[in-house]
Coordinates of C-alpha atoms (C1' of nucleotides) in Angstrom, one line a residue:
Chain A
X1 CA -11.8 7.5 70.7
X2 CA -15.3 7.9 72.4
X3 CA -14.5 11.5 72.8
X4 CA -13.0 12.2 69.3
X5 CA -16.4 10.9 67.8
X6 CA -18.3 12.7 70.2
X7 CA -16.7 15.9 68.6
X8 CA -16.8 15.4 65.0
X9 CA -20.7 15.0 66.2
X10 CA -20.8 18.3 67.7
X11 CA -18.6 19.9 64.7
X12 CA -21.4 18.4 62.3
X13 CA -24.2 19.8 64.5
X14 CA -22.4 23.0 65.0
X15 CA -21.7 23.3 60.7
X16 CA -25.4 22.5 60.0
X17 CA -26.7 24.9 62.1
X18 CA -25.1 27.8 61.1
X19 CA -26.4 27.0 57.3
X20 CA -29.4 28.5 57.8
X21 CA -28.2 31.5 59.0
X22 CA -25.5 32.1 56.5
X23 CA -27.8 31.3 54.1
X24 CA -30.2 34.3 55.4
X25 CA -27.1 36.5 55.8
X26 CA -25.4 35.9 52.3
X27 CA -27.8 34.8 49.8
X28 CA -31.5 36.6 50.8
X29 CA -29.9 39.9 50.9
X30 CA -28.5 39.5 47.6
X31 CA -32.0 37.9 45.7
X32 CA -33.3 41.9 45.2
X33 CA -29.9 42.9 43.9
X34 CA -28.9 41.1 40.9
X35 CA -30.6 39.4 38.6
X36 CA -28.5 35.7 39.4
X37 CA -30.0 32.7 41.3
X38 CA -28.3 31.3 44.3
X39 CA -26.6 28.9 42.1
X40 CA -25.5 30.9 39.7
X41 CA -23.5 33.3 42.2
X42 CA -22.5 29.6 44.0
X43 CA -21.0 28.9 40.2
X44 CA -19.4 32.3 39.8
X45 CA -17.4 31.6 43.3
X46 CA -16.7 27.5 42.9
X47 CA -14.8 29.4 39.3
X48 CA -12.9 32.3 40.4
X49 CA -11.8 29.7 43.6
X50 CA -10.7 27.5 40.8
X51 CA -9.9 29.3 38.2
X52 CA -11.5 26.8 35.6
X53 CA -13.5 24.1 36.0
X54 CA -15.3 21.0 33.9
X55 CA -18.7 21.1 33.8
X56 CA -18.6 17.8 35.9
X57 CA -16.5 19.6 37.8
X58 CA -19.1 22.3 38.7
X59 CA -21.9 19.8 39.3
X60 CA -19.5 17.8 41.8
X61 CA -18.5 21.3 43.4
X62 CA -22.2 22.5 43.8
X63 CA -24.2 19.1 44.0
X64 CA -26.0 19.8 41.1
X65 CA -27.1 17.4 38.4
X66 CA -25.1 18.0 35.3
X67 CA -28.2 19.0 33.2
X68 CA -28.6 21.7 35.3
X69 CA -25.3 22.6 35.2
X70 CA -25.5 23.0 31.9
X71 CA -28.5 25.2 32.0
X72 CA -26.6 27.2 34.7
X73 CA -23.6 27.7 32.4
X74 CA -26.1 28.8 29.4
X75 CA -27.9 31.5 31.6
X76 CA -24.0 32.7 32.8
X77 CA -22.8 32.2 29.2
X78 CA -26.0 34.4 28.1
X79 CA -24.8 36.8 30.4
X80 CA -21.0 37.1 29.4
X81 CA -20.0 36.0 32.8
X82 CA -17.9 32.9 31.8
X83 CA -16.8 31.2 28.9
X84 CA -16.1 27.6 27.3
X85 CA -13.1 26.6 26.3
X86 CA -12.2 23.1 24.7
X87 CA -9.5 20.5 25.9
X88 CA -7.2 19.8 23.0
X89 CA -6.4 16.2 24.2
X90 CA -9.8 15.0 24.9
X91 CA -12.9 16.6 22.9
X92 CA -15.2 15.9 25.0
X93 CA -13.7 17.8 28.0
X94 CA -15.5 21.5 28.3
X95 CA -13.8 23.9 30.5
X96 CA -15.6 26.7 31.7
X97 CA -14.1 30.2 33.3
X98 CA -14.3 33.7 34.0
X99 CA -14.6 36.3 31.7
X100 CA -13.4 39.4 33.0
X101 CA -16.6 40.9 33.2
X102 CA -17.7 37.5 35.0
X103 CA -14.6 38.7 37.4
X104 CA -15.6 42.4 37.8
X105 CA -19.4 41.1 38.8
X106 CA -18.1 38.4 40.8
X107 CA -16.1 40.9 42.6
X108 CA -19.5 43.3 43.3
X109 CA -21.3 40.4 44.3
X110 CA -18.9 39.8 47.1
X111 CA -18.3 43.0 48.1
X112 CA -22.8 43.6 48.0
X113 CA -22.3 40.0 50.2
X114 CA -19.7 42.1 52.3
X115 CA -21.5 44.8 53.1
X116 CA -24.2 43.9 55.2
X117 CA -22.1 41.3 56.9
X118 CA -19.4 44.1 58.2
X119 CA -22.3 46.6 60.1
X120 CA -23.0 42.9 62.3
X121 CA -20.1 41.8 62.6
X122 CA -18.1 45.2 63.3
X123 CA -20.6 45.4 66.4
X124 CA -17.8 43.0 68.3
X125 CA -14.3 43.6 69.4
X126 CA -10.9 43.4 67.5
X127 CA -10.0 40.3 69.2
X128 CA -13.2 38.6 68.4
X129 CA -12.8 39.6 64.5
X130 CA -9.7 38.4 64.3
X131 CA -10.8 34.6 66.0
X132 CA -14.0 35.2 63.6
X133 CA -10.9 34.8 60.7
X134 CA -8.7 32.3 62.1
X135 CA -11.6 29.9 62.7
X136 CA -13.3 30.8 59.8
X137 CA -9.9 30.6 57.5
X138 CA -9.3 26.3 59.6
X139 CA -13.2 25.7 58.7
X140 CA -12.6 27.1 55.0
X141 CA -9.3 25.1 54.2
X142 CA -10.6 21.8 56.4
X143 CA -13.4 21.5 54.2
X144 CA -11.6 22.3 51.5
X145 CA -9.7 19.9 52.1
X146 CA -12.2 17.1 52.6
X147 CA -14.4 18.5 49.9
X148 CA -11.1 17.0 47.3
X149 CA -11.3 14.0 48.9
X150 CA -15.5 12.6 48.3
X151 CA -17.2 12.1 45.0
X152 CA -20.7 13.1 45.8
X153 CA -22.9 10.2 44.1
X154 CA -25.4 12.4 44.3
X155 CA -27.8 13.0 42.0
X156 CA -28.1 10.4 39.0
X157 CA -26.4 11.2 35.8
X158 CA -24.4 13.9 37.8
Chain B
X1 CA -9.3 49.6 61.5
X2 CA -7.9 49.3 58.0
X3 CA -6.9 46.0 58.8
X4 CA -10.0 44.7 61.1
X5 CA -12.6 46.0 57.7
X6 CA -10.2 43.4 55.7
X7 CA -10.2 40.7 58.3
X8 CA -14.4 41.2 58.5
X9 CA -14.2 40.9 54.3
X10 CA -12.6 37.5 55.2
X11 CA -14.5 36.2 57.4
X12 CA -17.4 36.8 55.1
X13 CA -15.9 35.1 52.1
X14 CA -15.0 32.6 54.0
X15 CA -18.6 31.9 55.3
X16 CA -19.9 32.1 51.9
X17 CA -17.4 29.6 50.7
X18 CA -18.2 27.0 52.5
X19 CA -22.2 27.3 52.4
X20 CA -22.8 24.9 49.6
X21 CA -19.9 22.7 50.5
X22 CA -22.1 22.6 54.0
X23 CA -25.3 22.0 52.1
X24 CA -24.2 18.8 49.5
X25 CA -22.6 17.5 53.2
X26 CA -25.9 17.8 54.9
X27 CA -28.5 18.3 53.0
X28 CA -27.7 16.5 49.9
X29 CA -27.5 13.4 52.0
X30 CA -30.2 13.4 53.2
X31 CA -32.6 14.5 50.5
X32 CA -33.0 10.0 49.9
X33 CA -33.3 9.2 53.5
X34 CA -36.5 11.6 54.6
X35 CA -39.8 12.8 52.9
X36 CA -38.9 15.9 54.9
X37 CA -37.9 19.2 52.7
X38 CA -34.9 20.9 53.6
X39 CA -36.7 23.9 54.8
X40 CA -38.7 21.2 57.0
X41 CA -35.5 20.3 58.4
X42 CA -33.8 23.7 59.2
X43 CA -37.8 24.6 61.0
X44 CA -37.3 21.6 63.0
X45 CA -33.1 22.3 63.9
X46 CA -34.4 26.1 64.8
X47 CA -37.4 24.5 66.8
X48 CA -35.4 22.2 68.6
X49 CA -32.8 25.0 69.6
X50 CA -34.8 27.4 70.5
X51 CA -37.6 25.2 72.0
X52 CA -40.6 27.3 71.1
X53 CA -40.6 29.7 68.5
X54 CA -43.9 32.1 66.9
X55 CA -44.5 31.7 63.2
X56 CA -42.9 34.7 61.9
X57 CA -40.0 33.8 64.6
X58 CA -39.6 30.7 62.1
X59 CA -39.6 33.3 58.7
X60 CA -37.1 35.4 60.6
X61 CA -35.1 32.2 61.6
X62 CA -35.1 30.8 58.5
X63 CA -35.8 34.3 56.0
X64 CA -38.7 32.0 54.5
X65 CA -41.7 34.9 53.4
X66 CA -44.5 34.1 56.4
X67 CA -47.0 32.4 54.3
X68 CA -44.8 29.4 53.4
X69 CA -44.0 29.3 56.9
X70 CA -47.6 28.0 57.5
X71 CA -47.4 25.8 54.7
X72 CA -44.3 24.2 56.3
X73 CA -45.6 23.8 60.0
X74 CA -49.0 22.4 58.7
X75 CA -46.8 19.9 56.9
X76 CA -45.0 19.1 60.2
X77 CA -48.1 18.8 61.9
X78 CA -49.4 16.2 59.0
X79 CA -46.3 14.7 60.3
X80 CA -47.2 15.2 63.8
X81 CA -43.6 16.1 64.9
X82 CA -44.4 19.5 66.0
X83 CA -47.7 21.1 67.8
X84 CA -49.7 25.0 68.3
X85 CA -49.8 26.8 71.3
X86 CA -51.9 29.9 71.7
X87 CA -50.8 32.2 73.7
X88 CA -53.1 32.8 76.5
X89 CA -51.8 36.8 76.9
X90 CA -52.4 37.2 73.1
X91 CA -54.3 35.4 71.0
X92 CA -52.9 36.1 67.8
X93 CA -49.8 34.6 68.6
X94 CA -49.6 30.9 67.9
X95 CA -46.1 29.1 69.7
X96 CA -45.1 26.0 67.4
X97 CA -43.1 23.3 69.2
X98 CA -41.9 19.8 68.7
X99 CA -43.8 17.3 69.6
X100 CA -42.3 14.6 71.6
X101 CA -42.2 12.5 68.1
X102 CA -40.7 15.5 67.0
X103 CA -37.6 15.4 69.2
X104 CA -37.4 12.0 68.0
X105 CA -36.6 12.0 64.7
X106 CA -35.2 15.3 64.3
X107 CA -32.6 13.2 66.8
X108 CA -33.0 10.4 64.1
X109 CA -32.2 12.8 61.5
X110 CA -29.0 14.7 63.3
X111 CA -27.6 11.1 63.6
X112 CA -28.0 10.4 60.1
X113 CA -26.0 13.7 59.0
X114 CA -23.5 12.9 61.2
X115 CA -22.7 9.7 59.8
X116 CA -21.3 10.3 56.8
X117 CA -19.7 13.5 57.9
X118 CA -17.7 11.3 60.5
X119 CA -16.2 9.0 58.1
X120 CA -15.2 12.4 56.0
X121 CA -13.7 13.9 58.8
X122 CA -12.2 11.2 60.5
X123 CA -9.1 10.8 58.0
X124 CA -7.7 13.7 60.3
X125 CA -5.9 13.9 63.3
X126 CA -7.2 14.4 67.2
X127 CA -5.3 18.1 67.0
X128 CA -7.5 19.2 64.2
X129 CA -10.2 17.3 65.2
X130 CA -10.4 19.2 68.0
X131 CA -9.7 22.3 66.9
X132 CA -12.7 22.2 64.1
X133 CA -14.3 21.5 67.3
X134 CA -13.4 24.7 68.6
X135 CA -13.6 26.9 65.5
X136 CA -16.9 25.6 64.9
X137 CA -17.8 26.2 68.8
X138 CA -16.8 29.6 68.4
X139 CA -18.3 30.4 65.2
X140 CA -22.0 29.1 65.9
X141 CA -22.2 30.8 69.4
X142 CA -21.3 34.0 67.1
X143 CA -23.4 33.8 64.3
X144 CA -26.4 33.3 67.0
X145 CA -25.4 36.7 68.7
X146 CA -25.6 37.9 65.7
X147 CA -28.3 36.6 64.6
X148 CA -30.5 37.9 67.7
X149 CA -29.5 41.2 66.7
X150 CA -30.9 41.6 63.2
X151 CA -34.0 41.7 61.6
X152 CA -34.0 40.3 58.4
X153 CA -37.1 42.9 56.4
X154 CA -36.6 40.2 53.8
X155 CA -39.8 39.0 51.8
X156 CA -42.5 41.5 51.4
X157 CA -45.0 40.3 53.6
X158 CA -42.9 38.3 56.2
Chain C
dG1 C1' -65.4 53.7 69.5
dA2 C1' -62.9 54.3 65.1
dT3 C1' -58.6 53.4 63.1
dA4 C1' -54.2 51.5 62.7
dA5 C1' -51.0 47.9 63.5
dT6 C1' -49.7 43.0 64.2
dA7 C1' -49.9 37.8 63.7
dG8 C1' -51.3 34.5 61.0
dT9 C1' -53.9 32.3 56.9
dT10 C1' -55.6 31.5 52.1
dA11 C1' -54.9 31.6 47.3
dT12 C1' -52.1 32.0 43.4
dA13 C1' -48.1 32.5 40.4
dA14 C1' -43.3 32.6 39.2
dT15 C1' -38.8 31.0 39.8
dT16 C1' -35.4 27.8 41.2
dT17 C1' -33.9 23.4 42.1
dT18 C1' -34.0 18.4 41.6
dG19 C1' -34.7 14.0 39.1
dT20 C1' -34.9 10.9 34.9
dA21 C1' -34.4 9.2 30.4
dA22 C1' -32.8 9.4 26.1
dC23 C1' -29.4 11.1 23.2
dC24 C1' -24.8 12.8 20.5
dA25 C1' -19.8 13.1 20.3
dT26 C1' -15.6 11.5 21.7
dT27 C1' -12.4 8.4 23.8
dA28 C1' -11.1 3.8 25.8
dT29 C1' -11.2 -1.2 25.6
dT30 C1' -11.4 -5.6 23.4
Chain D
dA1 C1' -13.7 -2.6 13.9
dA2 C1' -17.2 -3.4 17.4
dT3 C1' -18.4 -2.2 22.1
dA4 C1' -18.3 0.1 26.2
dA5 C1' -17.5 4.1 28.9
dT6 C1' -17.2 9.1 29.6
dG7 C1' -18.5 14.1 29.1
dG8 C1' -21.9 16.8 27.9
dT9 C1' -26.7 18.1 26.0
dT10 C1' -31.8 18.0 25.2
dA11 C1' -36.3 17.4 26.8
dC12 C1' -39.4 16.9 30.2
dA13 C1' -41.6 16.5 34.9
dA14 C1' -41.9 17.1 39.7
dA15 C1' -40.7 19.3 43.9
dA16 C1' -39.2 23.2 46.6
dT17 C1' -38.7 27.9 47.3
dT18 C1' -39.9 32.7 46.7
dA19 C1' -43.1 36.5 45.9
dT20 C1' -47.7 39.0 46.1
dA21 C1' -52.2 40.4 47.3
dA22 C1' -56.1 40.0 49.9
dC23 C1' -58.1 38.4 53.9
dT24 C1' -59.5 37.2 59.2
dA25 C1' -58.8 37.8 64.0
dT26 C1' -56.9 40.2 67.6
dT27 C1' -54.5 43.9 70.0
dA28 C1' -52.8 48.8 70.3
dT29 C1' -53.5 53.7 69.6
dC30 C1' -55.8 57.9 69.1

DNA sequence: GATAATAGTTATAATTTTGTAACCATTATT
DNA sequence: AATAATGGTTACAAAATTATAACTATTATC
C-alpha cells in the first residue's frame, strides 16, 4: 500500500513534468501557423475525439469557464469549423461538431503538430518507437478513462 | 518504415491528447491554492530538475520569449524561493536557482498536485498502477532526451 | 581596437485565458 | 401555476502569456 502510493506520486510527478515540454513541442510550433489559439485547436480535438459535444461538455473537457466557451465556439463558428445543432428533447441542450471543413483543418493541424515531432522522435530506434506508442496509447486511454469519471468544479459558473 | 512514420503520428496524437487533460489535473487545481502563476510553477519544476539553469535556459525550457523570463524570476525572487548567480568565467551569464525556501514549497506544491491525482487514480488496480508507473517512467526520461536535443528558435527575441 | 555576437533587461502592446455577476430560455419540481 | 434548477449567453474586469523593439553590459572575432 506504502509502495502503491509511492507510485501514483511518481506517475503524477512524471505527468506534470512532461507538460511543459509537450506544451513547447505541440502548441509553440503551431502559434506562427494558423490563426487559432491554443484553445481553440484543444476544442477542435476534445470534438473530433467525441464526435459532438455540449457546450458544458467542452468547458468540462478543457477546464474552461462556459463563457468562454462560448466565445471559443463563436470565433470556431466564425470560422466555419463547427456547428450547433439543437436537442429536440431538451431546448436548452446545444450540441456543437465538426464541419467538414472543421475536419479537413483539424486534420492539417495534426499532421503541422506531426511534423516536427517525427524528425525528434525518428532520431531513436524502432523498438523505442514502438514503446514510445504502447506507453503513450496506456497513458492516453488511462486518463481517458479517469477523465469520465471527475466533474472538475472548476471554475464558477462552469 | 511505413509502419514506424504511423506509429511516430501516434505517439504524437497521443501526447497532444492528453495535454489539457494533464493541465485541468494539475494546473487547474492548483490555480486556488498558490499566488504562483502556472509559468511560475513549471520555472520552479525545471529549476528544481535541473538544479541551476541560465535565463534563456528557462525560455528554452519552458518556450517563454526571454523578457518574460525576467519578469517571472524577479517575481520568484519577490518570493524569495529562487536566487542569481553570476558566473565568475562570464559575466553576462546570470545562473538562477532555488533557494532553500524554494525547495520547500515547490515540495509543498508537488504534494498538493499529487493529492487529488491519487484519489483519481487510485480507483485502479496495483497492475495498472504500476504499469502507468512505468509508461510514465519511460516517457519522461524520453521526452528529456529529446528535449536536450532541440532548440526551440521560438519567440523572436528569446 | 573596431565590430559583431551573446546574455539579459526595460518598456510597451496585443492576445489569450480566467473569473464574476447578471441575465434569458427552457425544463424540472412542488 | 409558482418556484427552483439547468444550459447557455452577455457584459465586464483582471490576470497571464506572447510578441517586439530598443537598450546595456560583456565577450568573441576580425
Amino acid at each position: 500500500m506504502e509502495k502503491q502510493n509511492n507510485e501514483i506520486d511518481s506517475v503524477a510527478e512524471n505527468l506534470a513534468h512532461i507538460v511543459p515540454i509537450l506544451k513547447r513541442i505541440f502548441i509553440k510550433g503551431l502559434r506562427t501557423k494558423t490563426n487559432l489559439s491554443p484553445q481553440t485547436l484543444y476544442t477542435l480535438g476534445a470534438l473530433s475525439y467525441h464526435k459532438k459535444l455540449t457546450m458544458s461538455g467542452i468547458g468540462n473537457h478543457l477546464s474552461v469557464p462556459k463563457p468562454h466557451v462560448t466565445a471559443l465556439v463563436d470565433k470556431l463558428i466564425a470560422e466555419g469549423l463547427v456547428e450547433r445543432l439543437s436537442d429536440e428533447r431538451d431546448r436548452r441542450i446545444i450540441y456543437i461538431q465538426l464541419t467538414e471543413k472543421g475536419k479537413d483543418t483539424f486534420k492539417e493541424v495534426k499532421r503541422m503538430m506531426t511534423e516536427s515531432f517525427r524528425a525528434e522522435l525518428s532520431i531513436f530506434d524502432e523498438d523505442k518507437i514502438h514503446k514510445m506508442y504502447e506507453c503513450s496509447r496506456y497513458i492516453r486511454e488511462t486518463l481517458d478513462e479517469m477523465a469520465k469519471s471527475f466533474q472538475t468544479g472548476c471554475c464558477s459558473g462552469n
